[in-house]
XYZ file of C-alpha atoms in Angstrom:
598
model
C -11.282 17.354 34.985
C -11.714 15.847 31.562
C -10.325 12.151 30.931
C -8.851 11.058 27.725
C -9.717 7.835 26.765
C -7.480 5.891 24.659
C -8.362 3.788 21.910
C -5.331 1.474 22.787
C -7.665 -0.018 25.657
C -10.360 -0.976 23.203
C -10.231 -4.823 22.480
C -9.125 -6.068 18.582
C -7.904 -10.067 17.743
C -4.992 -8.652 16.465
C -3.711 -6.989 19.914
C -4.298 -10.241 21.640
C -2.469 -12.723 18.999
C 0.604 -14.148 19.195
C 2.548 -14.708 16.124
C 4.780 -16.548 15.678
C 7.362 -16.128 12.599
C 8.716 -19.243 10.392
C 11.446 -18.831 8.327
C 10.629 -21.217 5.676
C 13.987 -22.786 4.338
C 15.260 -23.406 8.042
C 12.054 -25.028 9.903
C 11.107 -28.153 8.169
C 11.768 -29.821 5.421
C 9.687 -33.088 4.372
C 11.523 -33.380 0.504
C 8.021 -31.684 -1.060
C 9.758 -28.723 -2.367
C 12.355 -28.952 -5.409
C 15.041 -28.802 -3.259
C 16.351 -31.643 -0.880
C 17.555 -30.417 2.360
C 15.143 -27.261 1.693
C 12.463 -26.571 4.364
C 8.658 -26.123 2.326
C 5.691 -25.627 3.002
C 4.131 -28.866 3.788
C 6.871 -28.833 6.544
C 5.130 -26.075 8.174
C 1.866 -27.966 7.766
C 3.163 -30.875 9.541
C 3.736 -28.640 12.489
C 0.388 -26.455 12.934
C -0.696 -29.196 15.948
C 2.861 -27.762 17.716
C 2.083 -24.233 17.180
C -1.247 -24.231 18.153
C -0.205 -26.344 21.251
C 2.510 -23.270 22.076
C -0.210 -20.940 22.403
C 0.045 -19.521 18.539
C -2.343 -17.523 17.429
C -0.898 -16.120 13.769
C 1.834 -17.499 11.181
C 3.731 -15.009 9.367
C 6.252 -16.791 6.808
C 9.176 -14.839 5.353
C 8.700 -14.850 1.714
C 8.479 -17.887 -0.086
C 7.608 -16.436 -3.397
C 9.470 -16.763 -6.527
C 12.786 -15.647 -6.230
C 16.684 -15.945 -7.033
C 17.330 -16.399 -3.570
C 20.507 -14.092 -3.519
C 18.924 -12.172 -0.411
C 16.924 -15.534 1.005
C 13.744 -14.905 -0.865
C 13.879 -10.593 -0.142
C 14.566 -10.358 -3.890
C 11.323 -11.206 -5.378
C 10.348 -11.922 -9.167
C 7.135 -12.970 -8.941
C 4.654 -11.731 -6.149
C 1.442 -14.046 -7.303
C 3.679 -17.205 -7.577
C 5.632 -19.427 -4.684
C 8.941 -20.335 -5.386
C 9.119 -23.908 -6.151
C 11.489 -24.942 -3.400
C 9.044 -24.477 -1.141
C 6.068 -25.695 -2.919
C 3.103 -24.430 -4.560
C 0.180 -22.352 -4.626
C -1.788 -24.979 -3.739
C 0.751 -25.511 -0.672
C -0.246 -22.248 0.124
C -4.344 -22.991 -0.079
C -3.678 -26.024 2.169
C -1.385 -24.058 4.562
C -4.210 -21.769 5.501
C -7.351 -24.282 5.469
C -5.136 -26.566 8.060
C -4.756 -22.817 9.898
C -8.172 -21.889 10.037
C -9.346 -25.095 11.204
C -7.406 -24.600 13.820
C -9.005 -20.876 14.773
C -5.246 -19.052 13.835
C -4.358 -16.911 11.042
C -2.129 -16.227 7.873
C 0.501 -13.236 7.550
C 2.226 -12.591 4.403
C 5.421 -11.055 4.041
C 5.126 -8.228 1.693
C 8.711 -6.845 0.675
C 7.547 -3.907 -1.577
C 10.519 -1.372 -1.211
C 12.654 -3.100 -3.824
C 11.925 -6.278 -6.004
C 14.468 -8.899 -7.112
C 16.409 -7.524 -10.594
C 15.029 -10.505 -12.223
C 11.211 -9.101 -11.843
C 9.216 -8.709 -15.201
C 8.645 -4.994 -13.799
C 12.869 -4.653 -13.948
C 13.755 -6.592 -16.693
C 11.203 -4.150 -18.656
C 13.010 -0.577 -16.844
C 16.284 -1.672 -17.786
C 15.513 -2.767 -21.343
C 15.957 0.953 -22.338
C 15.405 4.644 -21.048
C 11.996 4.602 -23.071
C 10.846 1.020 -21.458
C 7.186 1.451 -20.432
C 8.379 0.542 -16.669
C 11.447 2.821 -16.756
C 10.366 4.911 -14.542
C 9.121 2.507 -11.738
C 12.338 1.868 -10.525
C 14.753 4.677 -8.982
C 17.594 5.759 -12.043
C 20.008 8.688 -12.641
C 22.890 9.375 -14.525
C 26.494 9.374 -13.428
C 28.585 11.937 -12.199
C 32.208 12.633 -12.984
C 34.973 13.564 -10.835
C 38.020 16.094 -11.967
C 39.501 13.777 -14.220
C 36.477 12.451 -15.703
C 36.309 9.495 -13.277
C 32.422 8.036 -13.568
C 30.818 8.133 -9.874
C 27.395 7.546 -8.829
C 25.002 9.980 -8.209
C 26.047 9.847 -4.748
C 27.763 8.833 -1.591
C 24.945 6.561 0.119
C 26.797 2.881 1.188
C 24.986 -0.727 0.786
C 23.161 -1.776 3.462
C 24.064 -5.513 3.125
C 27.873 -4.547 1.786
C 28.996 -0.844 3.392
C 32.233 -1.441 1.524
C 29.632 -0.804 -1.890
C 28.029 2.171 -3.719
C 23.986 1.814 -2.887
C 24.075 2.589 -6.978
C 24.671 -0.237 -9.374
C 26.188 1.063 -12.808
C 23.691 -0.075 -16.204
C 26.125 -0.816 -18.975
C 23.098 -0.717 -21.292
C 21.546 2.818 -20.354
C 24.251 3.946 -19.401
C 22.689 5.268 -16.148
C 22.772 3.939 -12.331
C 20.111 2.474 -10.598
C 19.874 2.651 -6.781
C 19.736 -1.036 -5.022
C 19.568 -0.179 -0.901
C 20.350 -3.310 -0.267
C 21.936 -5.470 -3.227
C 22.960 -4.899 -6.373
C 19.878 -7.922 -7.632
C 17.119 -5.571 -5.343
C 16.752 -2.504 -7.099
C 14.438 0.107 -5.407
C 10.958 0.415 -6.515
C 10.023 4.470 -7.008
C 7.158 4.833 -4.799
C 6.688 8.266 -6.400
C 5.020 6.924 -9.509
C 1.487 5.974 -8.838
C 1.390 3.187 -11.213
C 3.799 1.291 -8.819
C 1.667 2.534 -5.939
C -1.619 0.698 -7.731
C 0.864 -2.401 -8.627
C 1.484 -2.747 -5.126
C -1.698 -2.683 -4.236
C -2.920 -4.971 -6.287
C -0.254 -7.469 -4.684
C -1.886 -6.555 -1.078
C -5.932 -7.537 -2.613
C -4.711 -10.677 -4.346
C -3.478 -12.245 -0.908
C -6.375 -10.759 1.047
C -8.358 -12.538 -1.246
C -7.062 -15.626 -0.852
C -7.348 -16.080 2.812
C -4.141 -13.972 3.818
C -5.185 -12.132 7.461
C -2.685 -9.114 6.875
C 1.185 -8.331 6.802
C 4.450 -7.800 7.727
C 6.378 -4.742 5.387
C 9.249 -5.169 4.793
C 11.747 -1.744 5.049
C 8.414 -0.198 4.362
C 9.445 3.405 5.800
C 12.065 3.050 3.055
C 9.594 3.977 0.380
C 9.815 7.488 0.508
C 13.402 9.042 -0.954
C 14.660 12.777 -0.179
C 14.404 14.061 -3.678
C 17.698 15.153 -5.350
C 19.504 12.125 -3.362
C 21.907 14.145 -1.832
C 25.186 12.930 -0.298
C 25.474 11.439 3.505
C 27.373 12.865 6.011
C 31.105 11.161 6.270
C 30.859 9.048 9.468
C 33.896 6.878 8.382
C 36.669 8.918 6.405
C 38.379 5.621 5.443
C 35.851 3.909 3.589
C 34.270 5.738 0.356
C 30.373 5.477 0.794
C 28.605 6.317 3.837
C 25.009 5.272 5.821
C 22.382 7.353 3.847
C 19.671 6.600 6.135
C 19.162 10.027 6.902
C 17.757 10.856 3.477
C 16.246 7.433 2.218
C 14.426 6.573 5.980
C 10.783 8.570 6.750
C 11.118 10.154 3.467
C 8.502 13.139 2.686
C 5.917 10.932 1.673
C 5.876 8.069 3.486
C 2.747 8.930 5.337
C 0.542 9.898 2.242
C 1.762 6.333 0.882
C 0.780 4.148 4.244
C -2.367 6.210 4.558
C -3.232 5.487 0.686
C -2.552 1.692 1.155
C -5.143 1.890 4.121
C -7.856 3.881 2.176
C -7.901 1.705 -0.944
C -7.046 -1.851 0.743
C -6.481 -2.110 4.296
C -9.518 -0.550 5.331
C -11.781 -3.278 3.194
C -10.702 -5.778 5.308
C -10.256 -7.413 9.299
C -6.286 -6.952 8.612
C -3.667 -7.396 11.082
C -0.254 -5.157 9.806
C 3.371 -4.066 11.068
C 5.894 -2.052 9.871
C 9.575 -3.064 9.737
C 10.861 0.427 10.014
C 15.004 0.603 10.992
C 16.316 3.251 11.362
C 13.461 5.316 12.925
C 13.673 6.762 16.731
C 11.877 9.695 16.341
C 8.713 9.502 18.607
C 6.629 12.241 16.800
C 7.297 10.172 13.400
C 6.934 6.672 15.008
C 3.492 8.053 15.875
C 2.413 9.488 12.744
C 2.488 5.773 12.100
C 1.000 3.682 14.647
C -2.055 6.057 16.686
C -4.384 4.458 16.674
C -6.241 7.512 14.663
C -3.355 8.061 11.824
C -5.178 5.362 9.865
C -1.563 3.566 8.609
C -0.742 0.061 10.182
C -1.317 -1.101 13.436
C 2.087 -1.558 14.686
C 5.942 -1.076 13.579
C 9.319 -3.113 14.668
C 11.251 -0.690 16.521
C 14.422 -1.571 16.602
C 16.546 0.026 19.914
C 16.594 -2.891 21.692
C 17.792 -5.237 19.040
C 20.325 -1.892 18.358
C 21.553 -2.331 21.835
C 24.976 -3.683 20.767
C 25.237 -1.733 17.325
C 27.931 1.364 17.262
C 25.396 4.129 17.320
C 24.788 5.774 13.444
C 26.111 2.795 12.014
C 24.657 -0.612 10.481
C 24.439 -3.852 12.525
C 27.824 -5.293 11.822
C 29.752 -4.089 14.831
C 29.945 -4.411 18.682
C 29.415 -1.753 20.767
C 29.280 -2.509 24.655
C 25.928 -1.742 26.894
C 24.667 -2.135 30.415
C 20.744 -3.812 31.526
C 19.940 -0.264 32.565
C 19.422 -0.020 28.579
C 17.170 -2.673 28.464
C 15.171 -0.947 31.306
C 15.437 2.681 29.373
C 14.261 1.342 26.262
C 11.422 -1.102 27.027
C 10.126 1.814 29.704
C 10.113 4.465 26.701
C 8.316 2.857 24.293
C 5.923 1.046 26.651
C 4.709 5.031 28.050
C 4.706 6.333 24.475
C 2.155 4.050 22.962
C 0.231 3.994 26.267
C 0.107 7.532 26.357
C 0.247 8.955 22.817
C -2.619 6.520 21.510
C -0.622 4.123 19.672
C 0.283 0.408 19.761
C 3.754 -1.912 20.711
C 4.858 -4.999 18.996
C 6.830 -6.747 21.483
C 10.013 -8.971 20.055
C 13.684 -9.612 20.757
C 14.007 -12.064 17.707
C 13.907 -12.390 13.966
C 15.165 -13.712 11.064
C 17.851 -10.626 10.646
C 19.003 -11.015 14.040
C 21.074 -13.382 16.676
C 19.735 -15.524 18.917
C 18.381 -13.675 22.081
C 19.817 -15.639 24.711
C 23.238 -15.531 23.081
C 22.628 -11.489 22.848
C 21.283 -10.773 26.148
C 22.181 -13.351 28.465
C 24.471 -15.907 29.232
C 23.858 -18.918 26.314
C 26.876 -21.353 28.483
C 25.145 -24.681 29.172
C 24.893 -23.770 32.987
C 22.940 -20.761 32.213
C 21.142 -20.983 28.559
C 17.706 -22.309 29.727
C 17.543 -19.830 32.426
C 18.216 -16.737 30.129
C 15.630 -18.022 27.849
C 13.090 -18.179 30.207
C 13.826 -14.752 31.900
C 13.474 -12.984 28.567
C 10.172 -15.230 27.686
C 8.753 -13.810 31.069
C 9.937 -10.849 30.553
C 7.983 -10.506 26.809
C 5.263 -12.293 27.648
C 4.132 -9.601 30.619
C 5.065 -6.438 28.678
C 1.830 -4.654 26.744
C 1.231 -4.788 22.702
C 1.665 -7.711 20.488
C 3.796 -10.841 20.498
C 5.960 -11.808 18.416
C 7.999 -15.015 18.531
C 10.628 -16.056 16.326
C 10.637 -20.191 15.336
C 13.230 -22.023 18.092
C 13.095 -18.542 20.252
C 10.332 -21.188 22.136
C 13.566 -23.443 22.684
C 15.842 -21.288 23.912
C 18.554 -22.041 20.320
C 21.763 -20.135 20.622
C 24.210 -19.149 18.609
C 26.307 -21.275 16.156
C 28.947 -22.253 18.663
C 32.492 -20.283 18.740
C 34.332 -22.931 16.492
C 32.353 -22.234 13.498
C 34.383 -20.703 10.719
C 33.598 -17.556 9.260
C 33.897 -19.294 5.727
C 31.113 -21.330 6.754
C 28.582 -18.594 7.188
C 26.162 -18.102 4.136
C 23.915 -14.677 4.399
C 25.239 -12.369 2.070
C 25.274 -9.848 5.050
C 27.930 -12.174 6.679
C 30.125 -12.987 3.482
C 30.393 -9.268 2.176
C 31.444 -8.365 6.045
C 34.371 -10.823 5.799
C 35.207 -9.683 2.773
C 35.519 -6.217 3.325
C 37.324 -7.057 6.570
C 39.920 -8.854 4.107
C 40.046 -6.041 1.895
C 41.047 -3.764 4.530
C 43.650 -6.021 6.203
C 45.091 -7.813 3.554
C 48.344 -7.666 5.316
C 47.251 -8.090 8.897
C 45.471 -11.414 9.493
C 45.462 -10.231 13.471
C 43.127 -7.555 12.441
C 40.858 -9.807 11.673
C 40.405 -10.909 15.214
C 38.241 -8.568 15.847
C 35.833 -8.985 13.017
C 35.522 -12.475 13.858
C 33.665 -11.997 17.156
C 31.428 -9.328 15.255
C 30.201 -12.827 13.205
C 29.760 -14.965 15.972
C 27.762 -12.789 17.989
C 25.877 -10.656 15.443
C 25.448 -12.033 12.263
C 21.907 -12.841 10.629
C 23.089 -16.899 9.983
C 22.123 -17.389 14.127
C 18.921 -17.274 13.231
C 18.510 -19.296 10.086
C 20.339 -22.800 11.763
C 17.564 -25.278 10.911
C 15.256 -25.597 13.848
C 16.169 -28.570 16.188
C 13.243 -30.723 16.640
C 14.877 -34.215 17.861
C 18.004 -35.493 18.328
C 17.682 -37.561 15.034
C 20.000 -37.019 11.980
C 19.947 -33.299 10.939
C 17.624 -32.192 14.017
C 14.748 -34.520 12.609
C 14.997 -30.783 10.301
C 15.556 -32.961 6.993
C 16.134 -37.016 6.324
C 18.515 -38.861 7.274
C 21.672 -38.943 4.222
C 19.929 -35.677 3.169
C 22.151 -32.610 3.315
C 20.472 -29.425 5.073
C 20.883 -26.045 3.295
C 22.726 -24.538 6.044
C 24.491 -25.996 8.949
C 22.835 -27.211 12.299
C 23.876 -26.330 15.640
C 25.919 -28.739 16.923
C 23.988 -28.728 20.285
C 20.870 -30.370 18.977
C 21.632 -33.383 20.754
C 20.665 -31.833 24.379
C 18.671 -28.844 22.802
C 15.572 -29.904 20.706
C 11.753 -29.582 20.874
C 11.207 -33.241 21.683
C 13.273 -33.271 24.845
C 11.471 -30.420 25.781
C 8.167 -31.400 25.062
C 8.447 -34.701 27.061
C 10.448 -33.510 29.658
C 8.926 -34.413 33.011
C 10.463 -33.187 36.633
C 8.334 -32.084 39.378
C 10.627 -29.311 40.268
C 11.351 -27.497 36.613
C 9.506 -26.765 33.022
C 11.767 -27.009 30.044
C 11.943 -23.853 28.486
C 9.312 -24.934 25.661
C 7.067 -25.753 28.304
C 7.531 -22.680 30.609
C 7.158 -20.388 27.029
C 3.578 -22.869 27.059
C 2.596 -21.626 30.360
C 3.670 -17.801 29.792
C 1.502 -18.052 26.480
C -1.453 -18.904 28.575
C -1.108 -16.793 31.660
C -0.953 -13.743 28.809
C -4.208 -14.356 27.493
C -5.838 -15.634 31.101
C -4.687 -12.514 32.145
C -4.955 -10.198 28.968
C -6.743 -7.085 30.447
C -3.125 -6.727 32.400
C -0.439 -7.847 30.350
C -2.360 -6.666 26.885
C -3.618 -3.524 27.614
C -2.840 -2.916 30.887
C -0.707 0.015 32.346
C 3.096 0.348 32.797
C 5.486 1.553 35.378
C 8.903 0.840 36.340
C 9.474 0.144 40.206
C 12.383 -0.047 41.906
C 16.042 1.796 42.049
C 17.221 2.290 37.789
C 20.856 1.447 38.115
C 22.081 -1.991 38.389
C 21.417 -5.345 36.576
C 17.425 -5.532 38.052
C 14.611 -4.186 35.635
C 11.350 -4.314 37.445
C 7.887 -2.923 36.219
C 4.449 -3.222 37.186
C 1.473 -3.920 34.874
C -2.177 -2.450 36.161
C -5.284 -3.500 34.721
C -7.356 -0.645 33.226
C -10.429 -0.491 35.167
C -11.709 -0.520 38.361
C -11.338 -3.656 40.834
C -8.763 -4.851 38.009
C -5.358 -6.821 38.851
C -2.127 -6.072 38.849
C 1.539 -7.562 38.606
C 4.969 -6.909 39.084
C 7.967 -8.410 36.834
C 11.309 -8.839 38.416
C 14.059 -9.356 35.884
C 17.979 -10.068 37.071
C 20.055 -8.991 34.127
C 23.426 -10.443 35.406
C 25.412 -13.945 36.051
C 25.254 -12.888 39.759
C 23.379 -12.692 43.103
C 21.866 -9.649 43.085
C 19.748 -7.938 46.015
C 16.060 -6.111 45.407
C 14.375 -4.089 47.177
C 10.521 -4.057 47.071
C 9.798 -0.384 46.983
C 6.946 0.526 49.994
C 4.536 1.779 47.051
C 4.573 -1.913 45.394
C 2.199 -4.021 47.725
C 3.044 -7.019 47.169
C 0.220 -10.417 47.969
C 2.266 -12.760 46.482
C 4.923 -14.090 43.655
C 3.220 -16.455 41.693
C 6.182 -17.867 39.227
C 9.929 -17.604 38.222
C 12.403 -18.906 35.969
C 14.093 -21.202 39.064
C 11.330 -23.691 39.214
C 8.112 -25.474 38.495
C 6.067 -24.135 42.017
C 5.499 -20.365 43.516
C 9.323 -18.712 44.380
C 9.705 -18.535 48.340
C 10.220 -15.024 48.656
C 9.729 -12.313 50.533
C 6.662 -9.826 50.062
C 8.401 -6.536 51.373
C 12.128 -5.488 51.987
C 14.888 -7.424 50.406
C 14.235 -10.488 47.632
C 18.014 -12.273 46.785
C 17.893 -12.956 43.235
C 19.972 -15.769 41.595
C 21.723 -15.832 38.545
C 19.430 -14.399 35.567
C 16.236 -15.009 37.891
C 12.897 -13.253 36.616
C 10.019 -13.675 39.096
C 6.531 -12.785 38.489
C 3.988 -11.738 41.438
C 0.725 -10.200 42.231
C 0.600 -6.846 43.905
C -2.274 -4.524 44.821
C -3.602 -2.330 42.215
């Protein structure tokens, strides 16, 4: 019988590293940027000891180029230039010497699907319909309805604003240019090769200045369905509708991954994922990842941070689910990169998302440190690449209940209000509903300035100093310096338990990297359990024990899991007491971790 052997065993740095992801304006801010209150660069600097203390291997900052700032620095003007709020170029040179003398690594976000509409490159395309860059950017002219009515070319909605047209009228050309996301981010056209060798260009001038790889942005966004045609009505009462099944995957989308690889990727020790929404297809998630497709390493996959979305729609709304998801989900993809030759990042947090333990778990004070460490066991034992998202190491929640909507700032968040408004003008109680939807899923969770003391502002910004966006009013109890010194000899805080998890990963790499994966145990219920195998013979192996639920819950050790002995949990500092075979009790969103027999 003939063996396959997968490539997805073979060792590679960037399988192994964590990374860790800052967003800039929200982590620290030591007054070097142009902007009080703003965090910068030299912030981050100031905390490379901390990271590489956590177990960090990789720092991937969300963009801190030149920018308007209307989408957070995703509308860029200037891709060779850093926006002076944050700093400088020479910020930037310092950022990754201070990394690299530390043995970690530099990862640029590189949002390449749309620009800001202040770019050189736009400001030239929308100068006139003969502008030397007209055609790098995505226009067409109107259409008219029976009275003569001007429409765009289509029905797609805004993703950041589904009320909008993804089409923003040109009073000057008289023509509409599509802007997926906000009217200021029009669309680059990927079909014109001069845009392709632009881009490129972009990739070798951060390569070449000390940049390991990249995160892309929406990059399976690149690729339109030419002739644009009209989604599918999924909500009668709203005009404009999610295009995603014709501006998502498009028909070239692999020729223009594989090209970036050929001409740039391939010249250099790169680490690269794919933020690609929108995608559940397994055939097409392959085409990107195998390990033989020569595209990126990796992609965001998005189901599990989907869990609560209303299915087909965007991330605005609540939609109710069960743990048996979570166990469905992680299970698939796990199988489908070990067995299809491709390769898993592994997150639950990012800068467009709420805070995990707010999401998943139970974020009350009784229970918020004990949800954060279940999913950091959880993560830190599943196969493929880490990803951690800055105060995900802390277990920070959710701006608390009492937080107005008024006082939310992404432009996600304020164009969801107001189209909630718009719609019930008339009924205020409507709106009862869409203010949950903001205080457990809106992207502002995430961007609270981290809480590192229990000093003015989080020790985030000075004293008398005004932070950008609000702090969590819980920074008092929840902050990295209580956690850091905390001392009991019967718990870890949840910074120091993420510590520990870090370093059992890569002690134990051959089995939590690139080692096998099964589910064990009964699938209903609030209990996902899995094994992990090392590859090999006389390897080791694990089993992960996860209680989903705010209540006792029983488990029953299946008779093919062998079990030597349980070797951590979320409970305490020592070994959990429990039994090796028939039933283990479970308390309140418990994870346990324990050897087994291979």
């Amino acid at each position: 019988m003939t063996t396959t052997i997968h490539s997805n065993t073979q060792p590679a740095w960037w399988k192994e590293a964590v990374v860790y992801q800052i967003y800039p304006a929200s982590f620290l801010s030591t007054g070097s940027g142009s902007i009080p209150g703003w965090g910068d660069i030299r912030g981050v600097i100031n905390k490379l000891d901390y990271l590489k203390h956590l177990g960090v291997d990789i720092v991937w900052l969300s963009p801190i180029f030149n920018s308007p700032q209307v989408d957070m620095g995703y509308d860029i003007s200037d891709y060779k230039d850093i926006d002076p709020r944050y700093g400088s170029l020479e910020d930037v040179d310092d950022l990754i010497k201070g990394l690299k003398a530390r043995g970690m690594r530099f990862m640029v976000d590189l949002v390449v699907n749309h620009t800001s509409d202040q770019h050189a490159w736009f400001l030239n395309s929308r100068s006139s319909k003969s502008a030397a860059k007209r055609d790098w950017y995505i226009w067409q002219p109107p259409k008219y309805d029976t009275e003569g009515k001007r429409k765009p070319p289509n029905n797609w909605s805004m993703i950041l604003g589904e009320a909008n047209s993804a089409w923003t009228w040109d009073e000057e050309t008289q023509e509409y240019y599509l802007a997926l996301f906000t009217p200021e981010q029009p669309d680059l056209n990927w079909r014109n090769p001069e845009v392709r060798e632009a881009v490129h260009d972009v990739l070798r001038f951060w390569l070449d200045r000390g940049a390991s790889g990249f995160r892309m942005d929406v990059i399976n966004l690149i690729s339109k369905v030419e002739g644009y045609p009209d989604a599918e009505v999924v909500d009668p009462s709203v005009p404009y509708q999610p295009g995603q099944k014709y501006f998502a995957n498009g028909p070239h989308l692999h020729e223009y991954l594989q090209d970036i690889n050929a001409k740039v990727l391939s010249h250099y020790d790169t680490i690269t994922v794919g933020e690609m929404p929108f995608v559940h297809d397994e055939t097409e998630i392959i085409k990107v990842v195998g390990a033989t497709r020569k595209e990126l390493n990796m992609i965001f996959i998005f189901d599990l941070v989907d869990i609560d979305n209303i299915p087909g729609s965007f991330r605005l709304t609540l939609h109710p689910w069960q743990p048996t998801e979570i166990r469905r989900i992680i299970t698939k993809y796990q199988r489908l990169m070990l067995d299809k030759d491709g390769w898993n990042s592994i997150f639950i947090e990012n800068h467009d998302n709420p805070r995990s333990v707010s999401r998943y778990c139970d974020d009350s004070d009784a229970f918020r440190a004990l949800g954060a460490k279940l999913l950091c066991l959880m993560q830190t034992t599943l196969a493929g690449t880490l990803y951690v998202y800055q105060g995900e190491e802390l277990g920070m929640r959710n701006l608390r209940p009492e937080v107005a909507p008024e006082q939310y700032k992404d432009i996600e968040s304020i164009n969801y209000w107001r189209k909630m408004n718009a719609l019930h003008p008339d009924s205020p109680g409507d709106l009862k509903g869409a203010r949950p939807v903001l205080q457990r899923k809106a992207r502002d969770h995430a961007r609270t300035p981290v809480q590192w003391s229990a000093e003015a502002n989080a020790g985030f910004c000075a004293e008398g100093t005004e932070p950008w966006m609000m702090v969590n009013t819980d920074y008092h109890t929840v902050n990295a310096e209580a956690q850091r010194v905390y001392e009991s000899e019967e718990d870890l805080s949840v910074l120091q338990f993420w510590q520990r998890g870090l370093a059992s990963r890569k002690d134990h790499r051959d089995c939590f990297v690139y080692g096998g994966f099964e589910g064990v145990g009964e699938e209903g219920g609030s209990v996902f359990a899995y094994k992990r195998i090392s590859r090999g013979a006389g390897g080791e192996a694990f089993v992960t024990v996860l209680n989903f639920s705010g209540g006792e819950v029983e488990w029953m050790v299946p008779e093919r899991v062998r079990m030597e002995k349980w070797v951590t949990g979320t409970y305490g500092k020592k070994a959990p007491d429990l039994a090796l075979e028939g039933t283990v009790k479970l308390r309140p969103w418990e994870g346990v971790l324990g050897m087994c027999a291979a």
